[in-house]
CSV table of C-alpha atoms and ligand atoms in Angstrom, one decimal:
chain,number,residue,atom,x,y,z
A,26,MET,CA,11.9,0.1,31.7
A,27,HIS,CA,14.9,-2.2,31.9
A,28,LYS,CA,18.4,-0.6,32.1
A,29,VAL,CA,20.6,-1.7,29.1
A,30,VAL,CA,24.4,-2.4,29.0
A,31,ILE,CA,26.9,-3.1,26.3
A,32,SER,CA,28.5,-6.3,27.7
A,33,GLY,CA,30.7,-7.3,24.7
A,34,THR,CA,32.2,-6.1,21.5
A,35,GLY,CA,34.0,-7.9,18.6
A,36,LEU,CA,36.1,-7.0,15.6
A,37,PHE,CA,36.9,-8.9,12.5
A,38,THR,CA,39.9,-7.4,10.6
A,39,PRO,CA,40.4,-8.6,6.9
A,40,PRO,CA,43.7,-10.3,6.1
A,41,ASN,CA,45.2,-7.8,3.6
A,42,ALA,CA,46.8,-4.6,4.9
A,43,VAL,CA,47.3,-2.2,2.0
A,44,GLY,CA,49.3,1.0,2.4
A,45,ASN,CA,48.7,4.4,0.6
A,46,ASP,CA,51.8,3.8,-1.6
A,47,GLN,CA,50.2,0.6,-2.9
A,48,VAL,CA,46.8,2.1,-3.8
A,49,VAL,CA,48.6,5.1,-5.4
A,50,GLU,CA,50.9,2.9,-7.4
A,51,ALA,CA,47.9,1.0,-8.8
A,52,PHE,CA,46.0,4.2,-9.4
A,53,ASN,CA,48.9,5.9,-11.2
A,54,ALA,CA,49.5,2.8,-13.4
A,55,TYR,CA,45.8,3.0,-14.3
A,56,VAL,CA,46.2,6.7,-15.1
A,57,ALA,CA,49.2,6.0,-17.4
A,58,ARG,CA,47.2,3.3,-19.2
A,59,PHE,CA,44.1,5.5,-19.6
A,60,ASN,CA,46.1,8.5,-20.9
A,61,ALA,CA,48.0,6.2,-23.4
A,62,GLU,CA,44.7,4.6,-24.6
A,63,GLN,CA,43.0,8.0,-24.9
A,64,ALA,CA,46.1,9.9,-26.3
A,65,GLU,CA,44.4,10.9,-29.6
A,66,ALA,CA,41.2,12.1,-27.9
A,67,ILE,CA,43.2,13.9,-25.3
A,68,ALA,CA,45.4,15.6,-28.0
A,69,ALA,CA,42.2,16.6,-29.8
A,70,GLY,CA,40.8,18.1,-26.6
A,71,GLU,CA,37.9,15.7,-26.5
A,72,VAL,CA,38.9,13.9,-23.3
A,73,GLU,CA,40.5,15.3,-20.2
A,74,PRO,CA,43.8,13.5,-19.2
A,75,MET,CA,43.7,11.8,-15.8
A,76,VAL,CA,46.0,13.2,-13.1
A,77,GLU,CA,48.1,11.1,-10.8
A,78,SER,CA,47.3,10.6,-7.1
A,79,SER,CA,49.9,11.0,-4.2
A,80,ALA,CA,50.4,9.1,-0.9
A,81,GLU,CA,51.5,12.4,0.7
A,82,PHE,CA,48.2,14.1,-0.2
A,83,ILE,CA,46.2,11.2,1.1
A,84,GLU,CA,47.8,11.2,4.6
A,85,LYS,CA,47.8,15.0,4.8
A,86,ALA,CA,44.2,15.4,3.7
A,87,SER,CA,42.6,12.5,5.6
A,88,GLY,CA,45.0,11.0,8.2
A,89,ILE,CA,44.8,7.6,6.5
A,90,ARG,CA,47.9,5.5,6.1
A,91,GLN,CA,46.6,2.1,5.3
A,92,ARG,CA,43.4,0.1,5.1
A,93,PHE,CA,42.5,-3.6,5.4
A,94,LEU,CA,40.8,-5.2,2.4
A,95,MET,CA,38.9,-8.5,1.9
A,96,ASP,CA,40.8,-8.8,-1.5
A,97,ALA,CA,43.8,-6.7,-2.4
A,98,ASP,CA,45.0,-8.3,-5.7
A,99,GLY,CA,41.9,-7.2,-7.7
A,100,VAL,CA,42.0,-3.7,-6.3
A,101,LEU,CA,45.8,-3.3,-7.0
A,102,ASP,CA,45.5,-4.7,-10.5
A,103,PRO,CA,45.4,-1.6,-12.8
A,104,ALA,CA,43.5,-3.6,-15.4
A,105,ARG,CA,40.7,-4.3,-12.8
A,106,MET,CA,40.7,-1.9,-9.8
A,107,THR,CA,37.9,-3.8,-8.1
A,108,PRO,CA,38.1,-6.5,-5.4
A,109,ARG,CA,37.9,-10.1,-6.7
A,110,LEU,CA,35.3,-11.7,-4.4
A,111,PRO,CA,33.8,-14.8,-6.2
A,112,GLU,CA,30.0,-15.2,-5.6
A,113,ARG,CA,29.3,-18.2,-3.4
A,114,ASP,CA,26.8,-20.9,-3.7
A,115,ASN,CA,23.4,-20.2,-2.0
A,116,GLU,CA,24.0,-23.1,0.4
A,117,ALA,CA,27.4,-21.6,1.5
A,118,LEU,CA,27.8,-18.9,4.2
A,119,SER,CA,28.0,-15.6,2.5
A,120,ILE,CA,31.2,-13.5,2.8
A,121,GLN,CA,29.5,-10.7,4.9
A,122,ALA,CA,27.8,-13.3,7.1
A,123,GLU,CA,31.3,-15.0,7.7
A,124,MET,CA,32.7,-11.6,8.8
A,125,ALA,CA,29.7,-11.0,11.0
A,126,VAL,CA,30.0,-14.4,12.7
A,127,ALA,CA,33.7,-13.9,13.5
A,128,ALA,CA,33.0,-10.5,15.1
A,129,ALA,CA,29.9,-11.8,16.9
A,130,ARG,CA,31.8,-14.7,18.4
A,131,GLU,CA,34.2,-12.3,20.1
A,132,ALA,CA,31.4,-10.1,21.4
A,133,LEU,CA,29.6,-13.2,22.8
A,134,ALA,CA,32.8,-14.4,24.4
A,135,GLN,CA,33.5,-11.0,26.0
A,136,ALA,CA,29.9,-10.9,27.4
A,137,GLY,CA,30.1,-14.5,28.6
A,138,ARG,CA,27.0,-15.3,26.5
A,139,LEU,CA,25.9,-18.2,24.3
A,140,ALA,CA,23.6,-18.2,21.3
A,141,GLU,CA,20.7,-19.3,23.4
A,142,ASP,CA,20.9,-16.1,25.5
A,143,ILE,CA,20.3,-13.9,22.5
A,144,ASP,CA,16.8,-13.0,21.2
A,145,MET,CA,17.5,-10.7,18.3
A,146,VAL,CA,20.1,-10.0,15.6
A,147,ILE,CA,20.5,-6.8,13.7
A,148,VAL,CA,22.8,-6.4,10.8
A,149,ALA,CA,23.4,-2.7,10.3
A,150,CYS,CA,25.7,-1.6,7.5
A,151,SER,CA,26.1,0.6,4.4
A,152,ASN,CA,26.1,-2.1,1.8
A,153,LEU,CA,24.0,-5.3,1.9
A,154,PRO,CA,24.7,-8.2,-0.4
A,155,ARG,CA,21.1,-8.7,-1.6
A,156,PRO,CA,17.6,-7.5,-0.8
A,157,TYR,CA,16.5,-10.9,0.7
A,158,PRO,CA,16.7,-13.1,2.5
A,159,ALA,CA,18.0,-10.7,5.2
A,160,LEU,CA,21.7,-11.1,6.0
A,161,ALA,CA,20.8,-10.8,9.6
A,162,ILE,CA,18.7,-14.0,9.4
A,163,GLU,CA,21.6,-15.8,7.8
A,164,VAL,CA,23.8,-14.7,10.7
A,165,GLN,CA,21.2,-15.7,13.2
A,166,GLN,CA,21.0,-19.2,11.6
A,167,ALA,CA,24.8,-19.5,11.4
A,168,LEU,CA,25.1,-18.7,15.2
A,169,GLY,CA,22.1,-20.9,16.2
A,170,ILE,CA,20.2,-18.0,17.7
A,171,GLU,CA,16.4,-18.2,18.1
A,172,GLY,CA,14.0,-15.2,18.0
A,173,TYR,CA,14.2,-12.7,15.1
A,174,ALA,CA,16.6,-10.8,12.9
A,175,PHE,CA,16.5,-7.9,10.4
A,176,ASP,CA,18.8,-5.7,8.3
A,177,MET,CA,19.0,-2.0,8.4
A,178,ASN,CA,21.1,0.6,6.5
A,179,VAL,CA,21.8,4.1,7.7
A,180,ALA,CA,25.2,4.3,5.9
A,181,CYS,CA,28.1,5.3,8.3
A,182,SER,CA,25.6,5.8,11.1
A,183,SER,CA,24.1,2.2,10.8
A,184,ALA,CA,25.8,1.0,14.1
A,185,THR,CA,24.5,3.8,16.4
A,186,PHE,CA,21.0,3.5,14.8
A,187,GLY,CA,21.3,-0.2,15.3
A,188,ILE,CA,22.3,0.3,19.0
A,189,GLN,CA,19.2,2.5,19.5
A,190,ALA,CA,16.9,-0.2,17.9
A,191,ALA,CA,18.5,-2.8,20.2
A,192,VAL,CA,18.2,-0.6,23.3
A,193,ASN,CA,14.5,0.0,22.6
A,194,ALA,CA,13.8,-3.7,22.2
A,195,ILE,CA,15.6,-4.5,25.5
A,196,GLN,CA,14.0,-1.6,27.4
A,197,CYS,CA,10.5,-2.7,26.4
A,198,GLY,CA,11.2,-6.4,27.2
A,199,GLN,CA,10.9,-7.6,23.6
A,200,ALA,CA,14.4,-9.0,23.8
A,201,ARG,CA,16.7,-10.0,26.7
A,202,ALA,CA,19.9,-9.6,24.6
A,203,VAL,CA,20.6,-8.3,21.1
A,204,LEU,CA,23.5,-8.9,18.8
A,205,MET,CA,24.2,-5.9,16.5
A,206,VAL,CA,26.8,-6.5,13.7
A,207,ASN,CA,28.3,-4.2,11.0
A,208,PRO,CA,30.0,-6.2,8.2
A,209,GLU,CA,31.4,-3.5,5.9
A,210,ILE,CA,33.0,-4.4,2.5
A,211,CYS,CA,33.4,-0.7,1.5
A,212,SER,CA,36.0,-1.7,-1.1
A,213,ALA,CA,33.2,-3.3,-3.2
A,214,HIS,CA,31.4,0.0,-3.6
A,215,LEU,CA,34.5,2.2,-3.9
A,216,ASN,CA,35.6,3.6,-7.2
A,217,PHE,CA,39.3,2.9,-7.2
A,218,ARG,CA,39.6,4.8,-10.5
A,219,ASP,CA,38.4,8.1,-8.8
A,220,ARG,CA,41.3,10.3,-7.7
A,221,ASP,CA,39.2,12.1,-5.1
A,222,SER,CA,38.1,9.0,-3.2
A,223,HIS,CA,40.1,6.0,-4.2
A,224,PHE,CA,41.9,6.0,-0.9
A,225,ILE,CA,39.0,6.6,1.5
A,226,PHE,CA,37.6,3.3,2.6
A,227,GLY,CA,38.6,-0.1,4.1
A,228,ASP,CA,36.8,-3.2,5.1
A,229,ALA,CA,36.0,-4.5,8.6
A,230,CYS,CA,33.2,-5.9,10.7
A,231,THR,CA,32.3,-5.0,14.3
A,232,ALA,CA,29.8,-6.5,16.7
A,233,VAL,CA,28.1,-5.1,19.8
A,234,LEU,CA,26.2,-7.2,22.4
A,235,LEU,CA,23.6,-5.4,24.4
A,236,GLU,CA,21.5,-6.8,27.2
A,237,ARG,CA,19.5,-6.1,30.3
A,238,ALA,CA,21.8,-4.7,33.0
A,239,ASP,CA,20.3,-6.8,35.7
A,240,GLU,CA,21.0,-10.0,33.8
A,241,ALA,CA,24.6,-9.3,32.6
A,242,VAL,CA,27.2,-11.7,33.7
A,243,SER,CA,30.3,-9.9,32.5
A,244,ALA,CA,32.0,-7.6,35.0
A,245,ASN,CA,33.1,-5.3,32.1
A,246,VAL,CA,29.9,-3.5,31.1
A,247,PHE,CA,29.0,-0.1,29.8
A,248,GLU,CA,25.5,1.3,30.8
A,249,VAL,CA,23.7,3.0,27.9
A,250,LEU,CA,22.7,6.4,29.4
A,251,GLY,CA,21.0,7.6,26.2
A,252,THR,CA,20.9,7.5,22.5
A,253,ARG,CA,20.1,10.3,20.1
A,254,LEU,CA,19.7,10.1,16.3
A,255,ALA,CA,19.2,12.8,13.6
A,256,THR,CA,19.0,12.9,9.8
A,257,ALA,CA,18.9,15.7,7.2
A,258,PHE,CA,18.7,15.0,3.5
A,259,SER,CA,21.8,15.7,1.4
A,260,ASN,CA,23.0,14.7,-2.1
A,261,ASN,CA,26.6,15.3,-1.1
A,262,ILE,CA,27.3,11.7,-0.3
A,263,ARG,CA,25.4,9.4,-2.7
A,264,ASN,CA,25.4,5.9,-4.2
A,265,ASN,CA,22.8,5.3,-6.9
A,266,PHE,CA,23.2,1.5,-7.1
A,267,GLY,CA,19.9,-0.2,-6.8
A,268,PHE,CA,17.3,-2.6,-8.1
A,269,LEU,CA,15.9,0.0,-10.6
A,270,ASN,CA,19.3,0.3,-12.4
A,271,ARG,CA,18.4,-2.5,-14.8
A,272,CYS,CA,15.3,-0.6,-15.9
A,273,ASP,CA,17.3,2.1,-17.6
A,274,GLU,CA,20.3,0.8,-19.5
A,275,SER,CA,21.8,4.3,-19.9
A,276,GLY,CA,22.9,4.2,-16.3
A,277,ILE,CA,24.5,0.8,-16.1
A,278,GLY,CA,28.2,1.0,-15.2
A,279,GLN,CA,28.1,4.7,-14.6
A,280,PRO,CA,30.4,6.0,-11.8
A,281,ASP,CA,27.4,7.2,-9.7
A,282,ARG,CA,26.4,3.5,-9.1
A,283,LEU,CA,29.5,3.6,-6.8
A,284,PHE,CA,30.3,5.9,-3.9
A,285,ILE,CA,30.5,9.6,-4.9
A,286,GLN,CA,30.8,12.6,-2.6
A,287,GLN,CA,31.6,16.3,-2.4
A,288,GLY,CA,34.2,15.9,0.3
A,289,ARG,CA,34.7,19.6,1.1
A,290,LYS,CA,31.0,20.3,1.4
A,291,VAL,CA,30.6,17.2,3.6
A,292,PHE,CA,33.4,18.4,5.8
A,293,LYS,CA,31.9,21.9,6.2
A,294,GLU,CA,28.3,20.8,6.7
A,295,VAL,CA,28.7,17.7,8.9
A,296,CYS,CA,31.2,19.0,11.5
A,297,PRO,CA,28.9,21.7,12.9
A,298,MET,CA,26.0,19.4,12.8
A,299,VAL,CA,27.8,16.7,14.8
A,300,GLY,CA,29.3,19.1,17.3
A,301,GLU,CA,25.9,20.6,18.1
A,302,HIS,CA,24.3,17.1,18.2
A,303,ILE,CA,26.8,15.8,20.8
A,304,VAL,CA,26.5,19.0,22.9
A,305,ALA,CA,22.7,18.8,22.8
A,306,HIS,CA,22.7,15.2,23.7
A,307,LEU,CA,24.9,15.7,26.7
A,308,GLU,CA,22.9,18.7,27.8
A,309,GLN,CA,19.7,16.6,27.6
A,310,LEU,CA,21.4,14.1,30.0
A,311,ALA,CA,22.7,16.9,32.2
A,312,ILE,CA,26.3,15.9,31.5
A,313,HIS,CA,29.0,18.5,31.1
A,314,PRO,CA,31.3,17.7,28.1
A,315,ALA,CA,34.3,18.1,30.4
A,316,ASP,CA,33.0,15.1,32.4
A,317,VAL,CA,33.2,12.8,29.4
A,318,SER,CA,36.5,10.8,29.3
A,319,CYS,CA,36.3,9.5,25.8
A,320,PHE,CA,34.8,10.3,22.4
A,321,TRP,CA,34.8,7.3,20.1
A,322,LEU,CA,34.0,9.2,16.9
A,323,HIS,CA,33.2,8.0,13.3
A,324,GLN,CA,36.5,7.6,11.5
A,325,ALA,CA,36.3,9.4,8.1
A,326,ASN,CA,38.9,12.2,8.4
A,327,LEU,CA,41.4,13.1,11.2
A,328,ALA,CA,40.9,16.9,10.8
A,329,MET,CA,37.2,16.4,10.9
A,330,ASN,CA,37.4,14.5,14.3
A,331,GLN,CA,39.8,17.1,15.7
A,332,LEU,CA,37.4,19.9,14.7
A,333,ILE,CA,34.3,18.1,16.2
A,334,ALA,CA,36.2,17.4,19.5
A,335,ARG,CA,37.2,21.1,19.6
A,336,ARG,CA,33.6,22.2,19.2
A,337,VAL,CA,32.4,19.9,22.0
A,338,LEU,CA,35.3,20.4,24.5
A,339,GLY,CA,36.3,24.0,23.6
A,340,ARG,CA,39.9,22.8,23.3
A,341,GLU,CA,42.1,20.3,21.5
A,342,ALA,CA,41.3,16.7,22.5
A,343,SER,CA,44.2,14.3,23.3
A,344,SER,CA,44.5,11.0,21.5
A,345,GLU,CA,43.3,9.3,24.7
A,346,GLU,CA,40.1,11.5,24.6
A,347,ALA,CA,39.4,11.0,20.9
A,348,PRO,CA,41.2,7.8,19.8
A,349,VAL,CA,42.2,7.5,16.1
A,350,ILE,CA,42.0,4.2,14.3
A,351,LEU,CA,41.5,5.5,10.7
A,352,ASP,CA,45.3,5.7,10.2
A,353,ARG,CA,45.3,1.9,10.2
A,354,TYR,CA,41.7,1.0,9.1
A,355,ALA,CA,40.7,4.1,6.9
A,356,ASN,CA,37.0,4.8,6.8
A,357,THR,CA,35.2,1.5,7.5
A,358,SER,CA,31.8,3.2,7.4
A,359,SER,CA,29.5,2.1,10.3
A,360,ALA,CA,32.3,-0.1,11.8
A,361,GLY,CA,34.6,2.9,12.4
A,362,SER,CA,33.3,4.3,15.7
A,363,ILE,CA,32.8,0.8,17.1
A,364,ILE,CA,36.4,-0.2,16.2
A,365,ALA,CA,37.5,2.9,18.2
A,366,PHE,CA,35.3,1.8,21.1
A,367,HIS,CA,36.3,-1.8,20.9
A,368,LEU,CA,40.1,-1.1,20.9
A,369,HIS,CA,40.0,1.8,23.4
A,370,LYS,CA,37.2,1.1,25.8
A,371,ASP,CA,39.3,-0.4,28.5
A,372,ARG,CA,40.9,3.0,29.2
A,373,LEU,CA,37.7,3.9,31.1
A,374,GLY,CA,37.5,3.4,34.9
A,375,THR,CA,34.3,2.7,36.9
A,376,ASN,CA,31.7,5.5,36.4
A,377,ASP,CA,33.7,7.1,33.6
A,378,MET,CA,31.6,8.3,30.7
A,379,GLY,CA,32.1,8.2,27.0
A,380,VAL,CA,30.3,8.9,23.7
A,381,VAL,CA,30.2,6.8,20.6
A,382,CYS,CA,29.2,9.0,17.7
A,383,SER,CA,28.7,8.2,14.0
A,384,PHE,CA,28.0,10.5,11.1
A,385,GLY,CA,27.8,10.2,7.3
A,386,ALA,CA,25.6,9.8,4.3
A,387,GLY,CA,22.0,10.8,4.6
A,388,TYR,CA,23.2,13.0,6.3
A,389,SER,CA,22.9,11.0,9.5
A,390,VAL,CA,24.2,11.4,13.0
A,391,GLY,CA,23.9,9.1,15.9
A,392,SER,CA,25.3,9.3,19.5
A,393,VAL,CA,25.3,6.8,22.3
A,394,VAL,CA,26.3,8.0,25.8
A,395,LEU,CA,27.9,5.3,28.0
A,396,LYS,CA,28.9,4.9,31.6
A,397,LYS,CA,31.5,2.3,32.6
A,398,GLY,CA,29.9,-0.1,35.2
B,5,CO8,N1,46.2,13.0,-4.8
B,5,CO8,C1,46.7,14.2,-5.0
B,5,CO8,N2,46.0,15.3,-5.0
B,5,CO8,C2,44.6,15.2,-4.9
B,5,CO8,C3,44.0,14.0,-4.8
B,5,CO8,C4,44.8,12.8,-4.8
B,5,CO8,N3,44.3,11.6,-4.6
B,5,CO8,N4,42.7,14.1,-4.7
B,5,CO8,C5,42.5,15.5,-4.8
B,5,CO8,N5,43.7,16.1,-4.9
B,5,CO8,C6,43.9,17.6,-5.1
B,5,CO8,C7,42.7,18.2,-5.7
B,5,CO8,O1,42.9,18.2,-7.1
B,5,CO8,C8,42.8,19.6,-5.2
B,5,CO8,O2,43.8,20.4,-5.9
B,5,CO8,P1,43.6,22.0,-6.2
B,5,CO8,O3,43.6,22.6,-4.8
B,5,CO8,O4,44.8,22.3,-7.0
B,5,CO8,O5,42.3,22.1,-6.9
B,5,CO8,C9,43.4,19.4,-3.8
B,5,CO8,O6,44.0,18.2,-3.8
B,5,CO8,C10,42.3,19.5,-2.7
B,5,CO8,O7,41.2,18.6,-3.1
B,5,CO8,P2,39.9,18.4,-2.2
B,5,CO8,O8,39.3,19.7,-1.9
B,5,CO8,O9,39.1,17.3,-2.8
B,5,CO8,O10,40.6,17.7,-0.9
B,5,CO8,P3,40.2,17.9,0.6
B,5,CO8,O11,41.2,18.6,1.4
B,5,CO8,O12,38.8,18.3,0.8
B,5,CO8,O13,40.3,16.3,1.1
B,5,CO8,C11,38.8,14.5,1.5
B,5,CO8,C12,39.5,15.3,0.5
B,5,CO8,C13,39.9,13.7,2.3
B,5,CO8,C14,37.9,13.5,0.8
B,5,CO8,C15,38.1,15.4,2.5
B,5,CO8,O14,37.3,16.3,1.8
B,5,CO8,C16,37.2,14.6,3.5
B,5,CO8,O15,37.6,13.7,4.1
B,5,CO8,N6,35.9,15.0,3.6
B,5,CO8,C17,35.0,14.4,4.5
B,5,CO8,C18,34.4,13.2,3.9
B,5,CO8,C19,33.5,12.4,4.7
B,5,CO8,O16,33.5,12.5,5.9
B,5,CO8,N7,32.7,11.6,4.1
B,5,CO8,C20,31.9,10.7,4.7
B,5,CO8,C21,31.5,9.7,3.7
B,5,CO8,S1,31.4,8.1,4.3
B,5,CO8,C22,29.7,7.7,4.5
B,5,CO8,O17,28.9,8.4,4.8
B,5,CO8,C23,29.4,6.3,4.3
B,5,CO8,C24,29.1,6.0,2.9
B,5,CO8,C25,28.9,4.5,2.7
B,5,CO8,C26,30.2,3.8,2.4
B,5,CO8,C27,30.2,3.1,1.1
B,5,CO8,C28,31.5,2.4,0.9
B,5,CO8,C29,32.1,2.7,-0.5
């Protein structure tokens, strides 16, 4: 079997940086509006009044300070609270394909590769724009890549599951090089009217280029020592948006057609699952956790990452060992751990090891153990 390396990564960051104070101001204006409109029903005890959000709570509970959004005006308009992203003509490049192409070009350039060197494209993300044609095939066409492409969705773990699919294809000789991209517009499926979650997500796109180690031309490569995936069904993070919605009118427009979660339960159940997963994966590869230089973890909650790192290392991790990007990007679903890797991978010296780890809805957990070449 061929050895596989990551030879390039890319990141597309949307143009609109939005601070906690801005999302809170919009949310609180919406609350004032709602409570005024419902004043009679609230006074009669028929409707619960909405409660304001606070920027201090958000930073303390999550570690998030700001997020990047594809559109901020629509989100920050209390009369709308949804990004304004006009649908494009079928002949035009779709918005997620545009994000993917931007991130992919950076990954290709880092790897010193051209479209003709790539045999396979995977788009792996939480929210796809349509059932078909596959977004991955649109990205493949836009970049001028031959071979084949497909979409996959494992929520926040889409990127690590995508990496394993790419590794398998390269190891078996089905592809020389694979481009795996994660265009996430989380803001389009986030309920900005929900106090518990209106601050959680941001938008971004990442790209990872994987190829045969013996054919890589970049001097800056990371060998994939192993991948490990796990899933366990849970209703604690859920989104009921889907093609069957139109078959039952009673559900149309209901909040559960957007992102919903039991945040506390997720925290309690997922942290141990992820800690054990990483330890077991390292054990399988005969690597001691103390010999790992960096953990590029999924970026959902700062306390969650600190707890997972403690479970794996048996002590606090420094910011060099478990880099944080969610303060700036918030939770960008599958892109989060790859943003951390992309922005902090250069800290590793030759033969240093690191772990990319994602976790989220499903539940799903994915880890990728890497060694700097
Ligand atoms: N402002 C002020 N106070 C608030 C707010 C707010 N906005 N929200 C809640 N509070 C209050 C509550 O009312 C509560 O008050 P009280 O104690 O008086 O009852 C108190 O704060 C505590 O509330 P919580 O218990 O809800 O708060 P937590 O400390 O648990 O923090 C978090 C909430 C930050 C959500 C935290 O639970 C968390 O981060 N959990 C982990 C979540 C996680 O990792 N989820 C992963 C999901 S991502 C994924 O899998 C991908 C899905 C696909 C993406 C789709 C894109 C949309």
